[in-house]
mmCIF file of N, CA and C in Angstrom:
data_model
loop_
_atom_site.group_PDB
_atom_site.id
_atom_site.type_symbol
_atom_site.label_atom_id
_atom_site.label_comp_id
_atom_site.label_asym_id
_atom_site.label_seq_id
_atom_site.Cartn_x
_atom_site.Cartn_y
_atom_site.Cartn_z
ATOM 1 N N GLN A 1 -14.183 -9.567 10.231
ATOM 2 C CA GLN A 1 -13.071 -9.591 11.143
ATOM 3 C C GLN A 1 -11.757 -9.749 10.410
ATOM 4 N N VAL A 2 -10.616 -9.202 10.816
ATOM 5 C CA VAL A 2 -9.449 -9.375 10.174
ATOM 6 C C VAL A 2 -8.402 -9.887 11.350
ATOM 7 N N GLN A 3 -7.703 -10.928 10.932
ATOM 8 C CA GLN A 3 -6.711 -11.462 11.888
ATOM 9 C C GLN A 3 -5.383 -11.171 11.351
ATOM 10 N N LEU A 4 -4.432 -10.752 12.149
ATOM 11 C CA LEU A 4 -3.100 -10.415 11.910
ATOM 12 C C LEU A 4 -2.146 -11.251 12.755
ATOM 13 N N MET A 5 -1.122 -11.714 12.188
ATOM 14 C CA MET A 5 -0.006 -12.514 12.798
ATOM 15 C C MET A 5 1.304 -12.006 12.411
ATOM 16 N N GLU A 6 2.080 -11.350 13.234
ATOM 17 C CA GLU A 6 3.496 -10.974 12.849
ATOM 18 C C GLU A 6 4.522 -12.140 13.078
ATOM 19 N N SER A 7 5.557 -11.968 12.337
ATOM 20 C CA SER A 7 6.773 -12.938 12.506
ATOM 21 C C SER A 7 7.872 -12.085 12.082
ATOM 22 N N GLY A 8 9.047 -12.753 12.297
ATOM 23 C CA GLY A 8 10.482 -12.307 11.693
ATOM 24 C C GLY A 8 11.140 -11.448 12.478
ATOM 25 N N GLY A 9 10.592 -11.191 13.876
ATOM 26 C CA GLY A 9 11.517 -10.364 14.615
ATOM 27 C C GLY A 9 12.620 -11.053 15.135
ATOM 28 N N GLY A 10 13.547 -10.330 15.878
ATOM 29 C CA GLY A 10 14.770 -11.050 16.483
ATOM 30 C C GLY A 10 15.845 -10.164 16.890
ATOM 31 N N SER A 11 17.077 -10.682 17.141
ATOM 32 C CA SER A 11 18.074 -9.747 17.554
ATOM 33 C C SER A 11 19.179 -9.716 16.395
ATOM 34 N N VAL A 12 19.654 -8.500 16.206
ATOM 35 C CA VAL A 12 20.708 -8.172 15.168
ATOM 36 C C VAL A 12 21.431 -7.071 15.562
ATOM 37 N N GLN A 13 22.593 -7.053 15.052
ATOM 38 C CA GLN A 13 23.644 -5.956 15.303
ATOM 39 C C GLN A 13 23.323 -4.679 14.522
ATOM 40 N N ALA A 14 23.563 -3.583 14.990
ATOM 41 C CA ALA A 14 23.486 -2.400 14.296
ATOM 42 C C ALA A 14 24.036 -2.340 12.942
ATOM 43 N N GLY A 15 23.280 -1.854 11.992
ATOM 44 C CA GLY A 15 23.724 -1.918 10.521
ATOM 45 C C GLY A 15 23.074 -3.167 9.819
ATOM 46 N N GLY A 16 22.574 -4.077 10.618
ATOM 47 C CA GLY A 16 22.081 -5.363 9.933
ATOM 48 C C GLY A 16 20.613 -5.129 9.383
ATOM 49 N N SER A 17 19.945 -6.251 9.003
ATOM 50 C CA SER A 17 18.780 -6.106 8.399
ATOM 51 C C SER A 17 17.929 -7.178 8.855
ATOM 52 N N LEU A 18 16.612 -6.987 8.832
ATOM 53 C CA LEU A 18 15.501 -7.880 9.256
ATOM 54 C C LEU A 18 14.263 -7.612 8.344
ATOM 55 N N ARG A 19 13.398 -8.748 8.190
ATOM 56 C CA ARG A 19 12.262 -8.571 7.444
ATOM 57 C C ARG A 19 11.158 -9.061 8.320
ATOM 58 N N LEU A 20 10.188 -8.259 8.650
ATOM 59 C CA LEU A 20 9.068 -8.734 9.293
ATOM 60 C C LEU A 20 7.917 -9.044 8.468
ATOM 61 N N SER A 21 7.230 -10.013 8.977
ATOM 62 C CA SER A 21 6.116 -10.496 7.972
ATOM 63 C C SER A 21 4.664 -10.402 8.913
ATOM 64 N N CYS A 22 3.636 -10.021 8.088
ATOM 65 C CA CYS A 22 2.293 -9.952 8.872
ATOM 66 C C CYS A 22 1.349 -10.754 7.968
ATOM 67 N N ALA A 23 1.009 -11.936 8.421
ATOM 68 C CA ALA A 23 -0.058 -12.770 7.764
ATOM 69 C C ALA A 23 -1.373 -12.257 7.970
ATOM 70 N N THR A 24 -2.202 -12.075 7.037
ATOM 71 C CA THR A 24 -3.511 -11.665 7.081
ATOM 72 C C THR A 24 -4.473 -12.769 6.817
ATOM 73 N N SER A 25 -5.604 -12.814 7.577
ATOM 74 C CA SER A 25 -6.810 -13.765 7.376
ATOM 75 C C SER A 25 -7.989 -13.145 7.690
ATOM 76 N N GLY A 26 -9.106 -13.828 7.239
ATOM 77 C CA GLY A 26 -10.361 -13.266 7.790
ATOM 78 C C GLY A 26 -10.853 -12.389 6.506
ATOM 79 N N HIS A 27 -11.656 -11.461 6.682
ATOM 80 C CA HIS A 27 -12.273 -10.546 5.706
ATOM 81 C C HIS A 27 -11.253 -9.476 5.476
ATOM 82 N N THR A 28 -10.327 -9.679 4.441
ATOM 83 C CA THR A 28 -9.418 -8.574 3.969
ATOM 84 C C THR A 28 -9.896 -8.034 2.650
ATOM 85 N N TYR A 29 -9.606 -6.655 2.581
ATOM 86 C CA TYR A 29 -10.068 -5.901 1.571
ATOM 87 C C TYR A 29 -8.962 -5.212 0.852
ATOM 88 N N THR A 30 -9.052 -4.869 -0.456
ATOM 89 C CA THR A 30 -8.101 -4.164 -1.010
ATOM 90 C C THR A 30 -8.236 -2.659 -0.614
ATOM 91 N N GLY A 31 -9.478 -2.248 -0.270
ATOM 92 C CA GLY A 31 -9.618 -0.964 0.136
ATOM 93 C C GLY A 31 -9.453 -0.689 1.527
ATOM 94 N N GLN A 32 -8.208 -1.177 2.135
ATOM 95 C CA GLN A 32 -7.949 -0.919 3.553
ATOM 96 C C GLN A 32 -6.577 -0.510 3.596
ATOM 97 N N CYS A 33 -6.103 0.006 4.814
ATOM 98 C CA CYS A 33 -4.845 0.623 5.014
ATOM 99 C C CYS A 33 -4.141 -0.382 5.959
ATOM 100 N N MET A 34 -2.922 -0.767 5.657
ATOM 101 C CA MET A 34 -2.184 -1.597 6.546
ATOM 102 C C MET A 34 -0.858 -0.841 7.094
ATOM 103 N N ALA A 35 -0.562 -1.138 8.198
ATOM 104 C CA ALA A 35 0.550 -0.250 8.826
ATOM 105 C C ALA A 35 1.403 -1.214 9.754
ATOM 106 N N TRP A 36 2.621 -0.640 10.019
ATOM 107 C CA TRP A 36 3.384 -1.129 11.055
ATOM 108 C C TRP A 36 3.605 0.019 12.061
ATOM 109 N N PHE A 37 3.646 -0.438 13.246
ATOM 110 C CA PHE A 37 3.866 0.410 14.428
ATOM 111 C C PHE A 37 4.948 -0.226 15.430
ATOM 112 N N ARG A 38 5.398 0.551 16.151
ATOM 113 C CA ARG A 38 6.429 0.097 17.202
ATOM 114 C C ARG A 38 6.232 0.790 18.326
ATOM 115 N N GLN A 39 6.495 0.027 19.516
ATOM 116 C CA GLN A 39 6.460 0.542 20.842
ATOM 117 C C GLN A 39 7.520 -0.039 21.766
ATOM 118 N N THR A 40 8.043 0.970 22.540
ATOM 119 C CA THR A 40 8.987 0.651 23.654
ATOM 120 C C THR A 40 8.319 0.809 25.017
ATOM 121 N N PRO A 41 8.805 0.231 25.967
ATOM 122 C CA PRO A 41 8.200 0.501 27.428
ATOM 123 C C PRO A 41 8.101 1.842 27.858
ATOM 124 N N GLY A 42 7.022 2.332 28.245
ATOM 125 C CA GLY A 42 6.689 3.541 28.645
ATOM 126 C C GLY A 42 6.434 4.600 27.581
ATOM 127 N N LYS A 43 6.416 4.340 26.373
ATOM 128 C CA LYS A 43 6.193 5.181 25.362
ATOM 129 C C LYS A 43 4.909 4.818 24.556
ATOM 130 N N GLU A 44 4.397 5.725 23.985
ATOM 131 C CA GLU A 44 3.214 5.370 23.070
ATOM 132 C C GLU A 44 3.634 4.661 21.795
ATOM 133 N N ARG A 45 2.610 3.981 21.236
ATOM 134 C CA ARG A 45 2.959 3.399 19.994
ATOM 135 C C ARG A 45 3.086 4.286 18.933
ATOM 136 N N GLU A 46 4.071 4.136 18.027
ATOM 137 C CA GLU A 46 4.389 5.082 17.044
ATOM 138 C C GLU A 46 4.244 4.502 15.617
ATOM 139 N N GLY A 47 3.853 5.209 14.725
ATOM 140 C CA GLY A 47 3.691 4.664 13.255
ATOM 141 C C GLY A 47 5.126 4.653 12.678
ATOM 142 N N VAL A 48 5.305 3.383 11.990
ATOM 143 C CA VAL A 48 6.615 3.285 11.305
ATOM 144 C C VAL A 48 6.408 3.495 9.816
ATOM 145 N N ALA A 49 5.547 2.777 9.248
ATOM 146 C CA ALA A 49 5.095 2.816 7.803
ATOM 147 C C ALA A 49 3.675 2.446 7.563
ATOM 148 N N GLY A 50 3.099 2.891 6.487
ATOM 149 C CA GLY A 50 1.736 2.512 6.150
ATOM 150 C C GLY A 50 1.464 2.367 4.723
ATOM 151 N N LEU A 51 0.587 1.533 4.270
ATOM 152 C CA LEU A 51 0.413 1.222 2.947
ATOM 153 C C LEU A 51 -1.163 1.000 2.743
ATOM 154 N N TYR A 52 -1.684 1.884 1.739
ATOM 155 C CA TYR A 52 -3.045 1.884 1.294
ATOM 156 C C TYR A 52 -3.080 0.934 0.184
ATOM 157 N N VAL A 53 -3.662 -0.166 0.420
ATOM 158 C CA VAL A 53 -3.565 -1.313 -0.517
ATOM 159 C C VAL A 53 -4.245 -1.082 -1.856
ATOM 160 N N PHE A 54 -5.283 -0.323 -2.014
ATOM 161 C CA PHE A 54 -5.876 -0.192 -3.090
ATOM 162 C C PHE A 54 -5.060 0.476 -4.279
ATOM 163 N N TYR A 55 -4.270 1.545 -3.746
ATOM 164 C CA TYR A 55 -3.478 2.388 -4.703
ATOM 165 C C TYR A 55 -1.940 1.938 -4.549
ATOM 166 N N GLY A 56 -1.608 1.291 -3.418
ATOM 167 C CA GLY A 56 -0.217 1.055 -3.353
ATOM 168 C C GLY A 56 0.506 2.235 -2.609
ATOM 169 N N SER A 57 -0.259 3.265 -2.159
ATOM 170 C CA SER A 57 0.421 4.350 -1.672
ATOM 171 C C SER A 57 1.227 3.972 -0.268
ATOM 172 N N THR A 58 2.323 4.431 -0.130
ATOM 173 C CA THR A 58 3.126 4.279 1.064
ATOM 174 C C THR A 58 3.391 5.457 1.827
ATOM 175 N N TYR A 59 3.633 5.248 3.115
ATOM 176 C CA TYR A 59 3.869 6.322 4.107
ATOM 177 C C TYR A 59 4.988 5.841 5.026
ATOM 178 N N TYR A 60 5.811 6.835 5.377
ATOM 179 C CA TYR A 60 6.998 6.375 6.331
ATOM 180 C C TYR A 60 7.258 7.478 7.277
ATOM 181 N N ALA A 61 7.576 7.168 8.520
ATOM 182 C CA ALA A 61 7.997 8.002 9.552
ATOM 183 C C ALA A 61 9.358 8.581 9.163
ATOM 184 N N ASP A 62 9.656 9.714 9.530
ATOM 185 C CA ASP A 62 10.978 10.340 9.082
ATOM 186 C C ASP A 62 12.080 9.571 9.530
ATOM 187 N N ALA A 63 12.044 8.895 10.651
ATOM 188 C CA ALA A 63 13.140 8.305 11.238
ATOM 189 C C ALA A 63 13.380 6.899 10.626
ATOM 190 N N VAL A 64 12.610 6.438 9.707
ATOM 191 C CA VAL A 64 12.934 5.179 8.967
ATOM 192 C C VAL A 64 13.092 5.464 7.440
ATOM 193 N N LYS A 65 12.602 6.561 6.977
ATOM 194 C CA LYS A 65 12.771 6.867 5.498
ATOM 195 C C LYS A 65 14.136 6.425 4.929
ATOM 196 N N GLY A 66 14.104 5.697 3.993
ATOM 197 C CA GLY A 66 15.301 5.426 3.224
ATOM 198 C C GLY A 66 16.039 4.085 3.694
ATOM 199 N N ARG A 67 15.480 3.715 4.850
ATOM 200 C CA ARG A 67 15.917 2.396 5.524
ATOM 201 C C ARG A 67 14.945 1.209 5.468
ATOM 202 N N PHE A 68 13.728 1.554 5.742
ATOM 203 C CA PHE A 68 12.561 0.655 5.733
ATOM 204 C C PHE A 68 11.708 0.729 4.513
ATOM 205 N N THR A 69 11.114 -0.502 4.154
ATOM 206 C CA THR A 69 10.175 -0.538 3.106
ATOM 207 C C THR A 69 9.176 -1.356 3.465
ATOM 208 N N ILE A 70 7.821 -0.892 3.136
ATOM 209 C CA ILE A 70 6.700 -1.672 3.496
ATOM 210 C C ILE A 70 6.110 -2.159 2.140
ATOM 211 N N PHE A 71 5.695 -3.463 2.017
ATOM 212 C CA PHE A 71 5.156 -3.784 0.869
ATOM 213 C C PHE A 71 4.307 -5.095 1.057
ATOM 214 N N GLN A 72 3.521 -5.555 0.070
ATOM 215 C CA GLN A 72 2.737 -6.833 0.185
ATOM 216 C C GLN A 72 3.205 -7.658 -0.862
ATOM 217 N N ASP A 73 2.718 -8.936 -0.696
ATOM 218 C CA ASP A 73 2.991 -10.013 -1.765
ATOM 219 C C ASP A 73 1.849 -9.785 -2.849
ATOM 220 N N ASN A 74 2.040 -10.525 -3.878
ATOM 221 C CA ASN A 74 1.131 -10.272 -4.952
ATOM 222 C C ASN A 74 -0.361 -10.745 -4.649
ATOM 223 N N ALA A 75 -0.492 -11.576 -3.643
ATOM 224 C CA ALA A 75 -1.720 -12.113 -3.337
ATOM 225 C C ALA A 75 -2.392 -11.263 -2.362
ATOM 226 N N LYS A 76 -1.607 -10.353 -1.811
ATOM 227 C CA LYS A 76 -2.074 -9.337 -0.802
ATOM 228 C C LYS A 76 -2.620 -10.106 0.487
ATOM 229 N N THR A 77 -1.909 -11.264 0.850
ATOM 230 C CA THR A 77 -2.176 -11.787 2.119
ATOM 231 C C THR A 77 -1.150 -11.623 3.074
ATOM 232 N N THR A 78 0.049 -11.200 2.748
ATOM 233 C CA THR A 78 1.215 -10.866 3.648
ATOM 234 C C THR A 78 1.625 -9.623 3.636
ATOM 235 N N LEU A 79 1.717 -8.808 4.607
ATOM 236 C CA LEU A 79 2.368 -7.491 4.663
ATOM 237 C C LEU A 79 3.782 -7.550 5.225
ATOM 238 N N TYR A 80 4.809 -7.021 4.513
ATOM 239 C CA TYR A 80 6.188 -7.016 4.990
ATOM 240 C C TYR A 80 6.698 -5.744 5.400
ATOM 241 N N LEU A 81 7.824 -5.826 6.156
ATOM 242 C CA LEU A 81 8.542 -4.610 6.620
ATOM 243 C C LEU A 81 9.995 -5.000 6.449
ATOM 244 N N GLN A 82 10.656 -4.485 5.330
ATOM 245 C CA GLN A 82 12.063 -4.726 5.169
ATOM 246 C C GLN A 82 12.818 -3.605 5.828
ATOM 247 N N MET A 83 13.585 -4.082 6.812
ATOM 248 C CA MET A 83 14.344 -3.067 7.748
ATOM 249 C C MET A 83 15.816 -3.192 7.313
ATOM 250 N N ASN A 84 16.496 -2.247 6.895
ATOM 251 C CA ASN A 84 17.897 -2.245 6.535
ATOM 252 C C ASN A 84 18.533 -1.063 7.374
ATOM 253 N N SER A 85 19.847 -1.294 7.441
ATOM 254 C CA SER A 85 20.714 -0.166 8.247
ATOM 255 C C SER A 85 20.107 -0.027 9.638
ATOM 256 N N LEU A 86 19.764 -1.096 10.255
ATOM 257 C CA LEU A 86 19.122 -1.049 11.587
ATOM 258 C C LEU A 86 19.995 -0.296 12.642
ATOM 259 N N LYS A 87 19.360 0.484 13.474
ATOM 260 C CA LYS A 87 19.917 1.382 14.557
ATOM 261 C C LYS A 87 19.422 0.765 15.883
ATOM 262 N N VAL A 88 20.268 1.030 17.024
ATOM 263 C CA VAL A 88 19.940 0.635 18.214
ATOM 264 C C VAL A 88 18.613 1.311 18.618
ATOM 265 N N GLU A 89 18.320 2.459 18.202
ATOM 266 C CA GLU A 89 16.937 3.138 18.473
ATOM 267 C C GLU A 89 15.874 2.500 17.825
ATOM 268 N N ASP A 90 15.994 1.535 16.838
ATOM 269 C CA ASP A 90 14.934 0.799 16.235
ATOM 270 C C ASP A 90 14.498 -0.295 17.176
ATOM 271 N N THR A 91 15.175 -0.582 18.183
ATOM 272 C CA THR A 91 14.696 -1.628 19.165
ATOM 273 C C THR A 91 13.315 -1.275 19.668
ATOM 274 N N ALA A 92 12.497 -2.326 19.587
ATOM 275 C CA ALA A 92 11.053 -2.156 19.993
ATOM 276 C C ALA A 92 10.278 -3.284 19.499
ATOM 277 N N MET A 93 8.988 -3.365 20.114
ATOM 278 C CA MET A 93 7.979 -4.401 19.724
ATOM 279 C C MET A 93 7.311 -3.799 18.603
ATOM 280 N N TYR A 94 7.266 -4.574 17.453
ATOM 281 C CA TYR A 94 6.612 -4.040 16.194
ATOM 282 C C TYR A 94 5.323 -4.733 16.056
ATOM 283 N N PHE A 95 4.321 -4.017 15.647
ATOM 284 C CA PHE A 95 2.973 -4.451 15.487
ATOM 285 C C PHE A 95 2.491 -4.162 14.093
ATOM 286 N N CYS A 96 1.655 -5.164 13.466
ATOM 287 C CA CYS A 96 1.066 -4.906 12.242
ATOM 288 C C CYS A 96 -0.406 -4.486 12.737
ATOM 289 N N ALA A 97 -0.991 -3.587 11.869
ATOM 290 C CA ALA A 97 -2.275 -3.120 12.083
ATOM 291 C C ALA A 97 -2.976 -2.850 10.681
ATOM 292 N N ALA A 98 -4.515 -2.810 10.865
ATOM 293 C CA ALA A 98 -5.237 -2.684 9.752
ATOM 294 C C ALA A 98 -6.508 -1.868 10.094
ATOM 295 N N LYS A 99 -6.891 -1.095 9.104
ATOM 296 C CA LYS A 99 -8.229 -0.297 9.252
ATOM 297 C C LYS A 99 -8.789 -0.295 7.802
ATOM 298 N N LEU A 100 -10.102 -0.215 7.771
ATOM 299 C CA LEU A 100 -10.847 -0.080 6.473
ATOM 300 C C LEU A 100 -10.826 1.299 6.021
ATOM 301 N N GLY A 101 -10.601 1.355 4.656
ATOM 302 C CA GLY A 101 -10.461 2.770 4.015
ATOM 303 C C GLY A 101 -8.974 3.193 3.836
ATOM 304 N N PRO A 102 -9.018 4.439 3.311
ATOM 305 C CA PRO A 102 -7.637 5.018 3.083
ATOM 306 C C PRO A 102 -6.970 5.223 4.366
ATOM 307 N N CYS A 103 -5.463 5.345 4.294
ATOM 308 C CA CYS A 103 -4.774 5.482 5.388
ATOM 309 C C CYS A 103 -5.138 6.715 6.087
ATOM 310 N N THR A 104 -5.734 7.817 5.466
ATOM 311 C CA THR A 104 -6.058 8.938 6.212
ATOM 312 C C THR A 104 -7.398 8.854 6.742
ATOM 313 N N TYR A 105 -8.238 7.829 6.626
ATOM 314 C CA TYR A 105 -9.507 7.722 7.107
ATOM 315 C C TYR A 105 -9.599 7.608 8.569
ATOM 316 N N GLY A 106 -10.374 8.402 9.265
ATOM 317 C CA GLY A 106 -10.585 8.446 10.761
ATOM 318 C C GLY A 106 -9.277 8.866 11.587
ATOM 319 N N GLY A 107 -8.334 9.363 10.755
ATOM 320 C CA GLY A 107 -7.050 9.741 11.473
ATOM 321 C C GLY A 107 -5.881 9.586 10.523
ATOM 322 N N SER A 108 -4.744 10.028 10.889
ATOM 323 C CA SER A 108 -3.567 9.927 10.045
ATOM 324 C C SER A 108 -2.999 8.516 9.850
ATOM 325 N N TRP A 109 -2.195 8.221 9.095
ATOM 326 C CA TRP A 109 -1.766 6.724 8.927
ATOM 327 C C TRP A 109 -1.002 6.375 10.142
ATOM 328 N N TYR A 110 -0.523 7.274 10.969
ATOM 329 C CA TYR A 110 0.488 6.984 12.078
ATOM 330 C C TYR A 110 -0.318 7.143 13.381
ATOM 331 N N ASP A 111 -1.758 7.457 13.313
ATOM 332 C CA ASP A 111 -2.541 7.482 14.488
ATOM 333 C C ASP A 111 -3.014 6.101 14.775
ATOM 334 N N SER A 112 -2.364 5.570 15.861
ATOM 335 C CA SER A 112 -2.780 4.140 16.275
ATOM 336 C C SER A 112 -4.226 3.884 16.788
ATOM 337 N N LYS A 113 -4.836 5.059 17.114
ATOM 338 C CA LYS A 113 -6.146 4.899 17.585
ATOM 339 C C LYS A 113 -7.159 4.806 16.417
ATOM 340 N N SER A 114 -6.863 5.034 15.141
ATOM 341 C CA SER A 114 -7.724 4.991 14.027
ATOM 342 C C SER A 114 -7.658 3.511 13.568
ATOM 343 N N PHE A 115 -6.726 2.673 14.072
ATOM 344 C CA PHE A 115 -6.660 1.256 13.480
ATOM 345 C C PHE A 115 -7.561 0.406 14.457
ATOM 346 N N ARG A 116 -8.276 -0.467 13.801
ATOM 347 C CA ARG A 116 -9.038 -1.434 14.458
ATOM 348 C C ARG A 116 -8.562 -2.720 14.823
ATOM 349 N N TYR A 117 -7.739 -3.270 13.791
ATOM 350 C CA TYR A 117 -7.201 -4.545 13.957
ATOM 351 C C TYR A 117 -5.727 -4.743 14.166
ATOM 352 N N TRP A 118 -5.313 -5.460 15.041
ATOM 353 C CA TRP A 118 -3.884 -5.559 15.668
ATOM 354 C C TRP A 118 -3.359 -6.945 15.601
ATOM 355 N N GLY A 119 -2.131 -7.041 15.347
ATOM 356 C CA GLY A 119 -1.443 -8.349 15.646
ATOM 357 C C GLY A 119 -0.992 -8.383 17.210
ATOM 358 N N GLN A 120 -0.401 -9.415 17.477
ATOM 359 C CA GLN A 120 0.299 -9.511 18.873
ATOM 360 C C GLN A 120 1.577 -8.987 18.927
ATOM 361 N N GLY A 121 2.394 -8.664 18.037
ATOM 362 C CA GLY A 121 3.545 -8.003 18.091
ATOM 363 C C GLY A 121 4.734 -9.093 17.846
ATOM 364 N N THR A 122 5.905 -8.456 17.299
ATOM 365 C CA THR A 122 7.175 -9.229 17.329
ATOM 366 C C THR A 122 8.327 -8.331 17.736
ATOM 367 N N GLN A 123 9.059 -8.890 18.620
ATOM 368 C CA GLN A 123 10.200 -8.103 19.189
ATOM 369 C C GLN A 123 11.359 -8.058 18.304
ATOM 370 N N VAL A 124 11.905 -6.802 18.111
ATOM 371 C CA VAL A 124 13.136 -6.457 17.415
ATOM 372 C C VAL A 124 14.099 -5.791 18.347
ATOM 373 N N THR A 125 15.264 -6.499 18.375
ATOM 374 C CA THR A 125 16.280 -5.888 19.284
ATOM 375 C C THR A 125 17.548 -5.695 18.448
ATOM 376 N N VAL A 126 18.063 -4.459 18.501
ATOM 377 C CA VAL A 126 19.411 -4.022 17.693
ATOM 378 C C VAL A 126 20.272 -3.633 18.683
ATOM 379 N N SER A 127 21.427 -4.375 18.746
ATOM 380 C CA SER A 127 22.653 -4.163 19.582
ATOM 381 C C SER A 127 23.691 -3.380 18.864
ATOM 382 N N SER A 128 24.568 -2.719 19.673
ATOM 383 C CA SER A 128 25.715 -2.047 19.081
ATOM 384 C C SER A 128 26.880 -2.761 18.995
#
């Protein structure tokens, strides 16, 4: 079992920055994929960024490329999402997720159905 807990959400004005954290515990492995997803009411959960821990490979949705960065601490116990130049359309509940194997295992890195472990989410609100 892998436990995930997000933090760091909040309210910010457009153009600002936030850093989300995802603390991991339980049976964590270097051979797993970690990712951030977001969801707004009435819409499906969408992949924001992914990280294959073993190689450090990263993946980003086109909407956030150049603005968001996914990374882990050296101990590989905390996953981060640094969000810069935030836009109103980035407003959503953000979730941390994990699955065993490469990010493309069982589905694309942005395929929420392929992820087994989820946190409870943290709200990000960007105002104009």
